[in-house]
């Protein structure tokens, strides 16, 4: 995504049905079939959105997602275990950029018209923020593969 970043292996398909929960506690992550090399913070956006709005990411379609309280400790745990993720220069802008790439994928490929319309609305809100930052001198990018998730509700974790 960002040409100068070192790439690491990330899950690539992080959502409720790939997370194992036992008695309200996250105990594991499965299904690494979509794992790929991306910047280390590429899925931080997905994790923080999911923690903030867990009910909107059910483990299987047409079910209720986890209660946000189940994931309430995850952002703090991530910050403590991986402080370098939260200390990255321009983190907010990077997360907005990742969010935009996810929304564009949803808009282009989601089978439900409602989901495409919601993505279009979020793209409209993100567009000015992302294009101003992307236009800054010295920035170079590569186009990323993305997973189809997208909401802009991470601000409480930054």
Short mmCIF file of C-alpha atoms in Angstrom, two decimals:
data_model
loop_
_atom_site.label_atom_id
_atom_site.label_comp_id
_atom_site.label_asym_id
_atom_site.label_seq_id
_atom_site.Cartn_x
_atom_site.Cartn_y
_atom_site.Cartn_z
CA UNK A 1 0.00 0.00 0.00
CA UNK A 2 2.72 2.44 1.00
CA UNK A 3 5.74 1.77 -1.20
CA UNK A 4 8.38 2.46 1.48
CA UNK A 5 6.81 0.18 4.11
CA UNK A 6 8.26 -3.18 5.04
CA UNK A 7 5.67 -5.86 4.26
CA UNK A 8 4.63 -8.50 6.80
CA UNK A 9 2.16 -11.38 6.71
CA UNK A 10 -1.36 -10.27 7.67
CA UNK A 11 -4.57 -12.33 7.93
CA UNK A 12 -6.27 -10.74 4.93
CA UNK A 13 -9.85 -11.77 5.79
CA UNK A 14 -10.48 -10.69 9.36
CA UNK A 15 -14.16 -10.82 10.35
CA UNK A 16 -16.42 -12.39 12.95
CA UNK A 17 -16.59 -15.88 11.49
CA UNK A 18 -12.79 -16.14 11.56
CA UNK A 19 -12.51 -15.25 15.24
CA UNK A 20 -13.02 -17.90 17.93
CA UNK A 21 -14.84 -16.68 21.03
CA UNK A 22 -15.25 -18.78 24.16
CA UNK A 23 -17.53 -17.50 26.92
CA UNK A 24 -17.35 -13.93 25.62
CA UNK A 25 -13.53 -13.97 25.29
CA UNK A 26 -11.59 -13.93 22.02
CA UNK A 27 -9.41 -17.06 22.10
CA UNK A 28 -8.15 -17.46 18.53
CA UNK A 29 -8.18 -16.54 14.86
CA UNK A 30 -8.63 -19.09 12.06
CA UNK A 31 -8.69 -19.27 8.25
CA UNK A 32 -5.49 -17.75 6.97
CA UNK A 33 -6.31 -18.69 3.35
CA UNK A 34 -6.33 -15.01 2.34
CA UNK A 35 -3.11 -14.11 4.20
CA UNK A 36 -0.85 -11.78 2.24
CA UNK A 37 2.05 -9.37 2.59
CA UNK A 38 0.99 -5.85 3.57
CA UNK A 39 2.23 -3.08 5.86
CA UNK A 40 2.09 -4.07 9.54
CA UNK A 41 -0.79 -1.66 10.26
CA UNK A 42 -2.96 -2.73 7.30
CA UNK A 43 -5.51 -4.60 9.40
CA UNK A 44 -5.41 -2.28 12.38
CA UNK A 45 -8.18 -0.29 10.71
CA UNK A 46 -10.36 -3.42 10.44
CA UNK A 47 -9.68 -4.46 14.04
CA UNK A 48 -10.50 -1.06 15.52
CA UNK A 49 -13.71 -0.68 13.48
CA UNK A 50 -14.77 -4.17 14.50
CA UNK A 51 -14.10 -3.49 18.18
CA UNK A 52 -16.10 -0.25 18.04
CA UNK A 53 -19.08 -1.77 16.18
CA UNK A 54 -18.90 -5.51 16.81
CA UNK A 55 -22.65 -6.06 16.42
CA UNK A 56 -22.39 -5.04 12.78
CA UNK A 57 -19.91 -7.83 12.03
CA UNK A 58 -21.77 -11.05 12.84
CA UNK A 59 -19.95 -14.40 12.72
CA UNK A 60 -22.42 -15.59 10.09
CA UNK A 61 -24.85 -13.60 7.93
CA UNK A 62 -28.25 -12.78 9.46
CA UNK A 63 -27.00 -13.31 13.04
CA UNK A 64 -26.12 -10.84 15.74
CA UNK A 65 -22.48 -9.87 16.07
CA UNK A 66 -20.56 -9.88 19.33
CA UNK A 67 -21.43 -7.42 22.05
CA UNK A 68 -18.94 -4.51 21.96
CA UNK A 69 -18.07 -5.31 25.59
CA UNK A 70 -16.57 -8.61 24.38
CA UNK A 71 -14.00 -6.69 22.36
CA UNK A 72 -13.64 -3.65 24.64
CA UNK A 73 -10.20 -4.69 25.90
CA UNK A 74 -8.76 -5.56 22.47
CA UNK A 75 -7.61 -2.02 21.45
CA UNK A 76 -5.83 -1.53 24.79
CA UNK A 77 -4.28 -4.98 24.54
CA UNK A 78 -3.10 -4.22 21.00
CA UNK A 79 -1.66 -0.87 22.08
CA UNK A 80 0.20 -2.53 24.95
CA UNK A 81 1.44 -5.54 22.96
CA UNK A 82 2.27 -3.68 19.74
CA UNK A 83 2.94 -0.04 20.61
CA UNK A 84 4.73 0.46 17.30
CA UNK A 85 1.39 0.11 15.51
CA UNK A 86 0.00 3.12 17.36
CA UNK A 87 3.20 5.17 17.14
CA UNK A 88 3.39 5.16 13.34
CA UNK A 89 3.75 8.53 11.72
CA UNK A 90 0.45 9.70 10.20
CA UNK A 91 -1.50 6.79 11.72
CA UNK A 92 -4.90 8.46 11.42
CA UNK A 93 -4.30 9.27 7.76
CA UNK A 94 -3.01 5.77 7.07
CA UNK A 95 -6.11 4.23 8.68
CA UNK A 96 -8.33 6.53 6.60
CA UNK A 97 -6.45 5.40 3.49
CA UNK A 98 -6.99 1.73 4.37
CA UNK A 99 -10.63 2.46 5.10
CA UNK A 100 -11.01 4.12 1.69
CA UNK A 101 -9.55 1.08 -0.08
CA UNK A 102 -12.03 -1.19 1.72
CA UNK A 103 -14.97 1.08 0.91
CA UNK A 104 -13.98 1.20 -2.76
CA UNK A 105 -13.89 -2.61 -2.85
CA UNK A 106 -17.33 -2.79 -1.21
CA UNK A 107 -18.73 -0.24 -3.64
CA UNK A 108 -17.31 -2.09 -6.63
CA UNK A 109 -18.09 -5.68 -5.64
CA UNK A 110 -20.74 -6.08 -2.95
CA UNK A 111 -23.77 -8.03 -4.22
CA UNK A 112 -26.29 -6.00 -2.17
CA UNK A 113 -27.33 -2.55 -3.41
CA UNK A 114 -27.79 -1.27 0.18
CA UNK A 115 -24.19 -2.15 1.05
CA UNK A 116 -22.91 -0.44 -2.11
CA UNK A 117 -24.93 2.69 -1.30
CA UNK A 118 -23.61 2.75 2.27
CA UNK A 119 -20.05 2.37 0.95
CA UNK A 120 -20.63 5.21 -1.51
CA UNK A 121 -21.79 7.43 1.38
CA UNK A 122 -18.66 6.60 3.42
CA UNK A 123 -16.43 7.17 0.37
CA UNK A 124 -17.94 10.64 -0.02
CA UNK A 125 -17.00 11.44 3.58
CA UNK A 126 -13.49 10.00 3.33
CA UNK A 127 -12.60 11.37 -0.11
CA UNK A 128 -11.56 14.92 0.90
CA UNK A 129 -9.48 13.67 3.85
CA UNK A 130 -7.66 10.94 1.92
CA UNK A 131 -7.02 12.94 -1.27
CA UNK A 132 -5.53 15.90 0.62
CA UNK A 133 -3.13 13.64 2.53
CA UNK A 134 -2.27 11.53 -0.54
CA UNK A 135 -1.38 14.66 -2.45
CA UNK A 136 1.34 15.60 0.03
CA UNK A 137 4.83 15.69 -1.49
CA UNK A 138 6.97 12.57 -1.22
CA UNK A 139 4.15 10.03 -0.91
CA UNK A 140 4.13 6.95 -3.14
CA UNK A 141 1.67 4.07 -3.07
CA UNK A 142 0.90 0.71 -4.53
CA UNK A 143 -2.68 -0.53 -4.95
CA UNK A 144 -3.56 -3.07 -2.23
CA UNK A 145 -5.74 -6.15 -2.24
CA UNK A 146 -8.48 -5.53 0.33
CA UNK A 147 -11.03 -7.43 2.39
CA UNK A 148 -14.70 -6.43 2.11
CA UNK A 149 -15.37 -4.67 5.42
CA UNK A 150 -15.88 -0.99 6.00
CA UNK A 151 -17.10 1.47 8.58
CA UNK A 152 -15.55 4.66 9.86
CA UNK A 153 -15.86 4.18 13.62
CA UNK A 154 -12.31 3.97 14.95
CA UNK A 155 -11.82 7.43 16.42
CA UNK A 156 -12.44 6.38 20.03
CA UNK A 157 -9.37 4.13 19.88
CA UNK A 158 -6.86 6.76 18.73
#
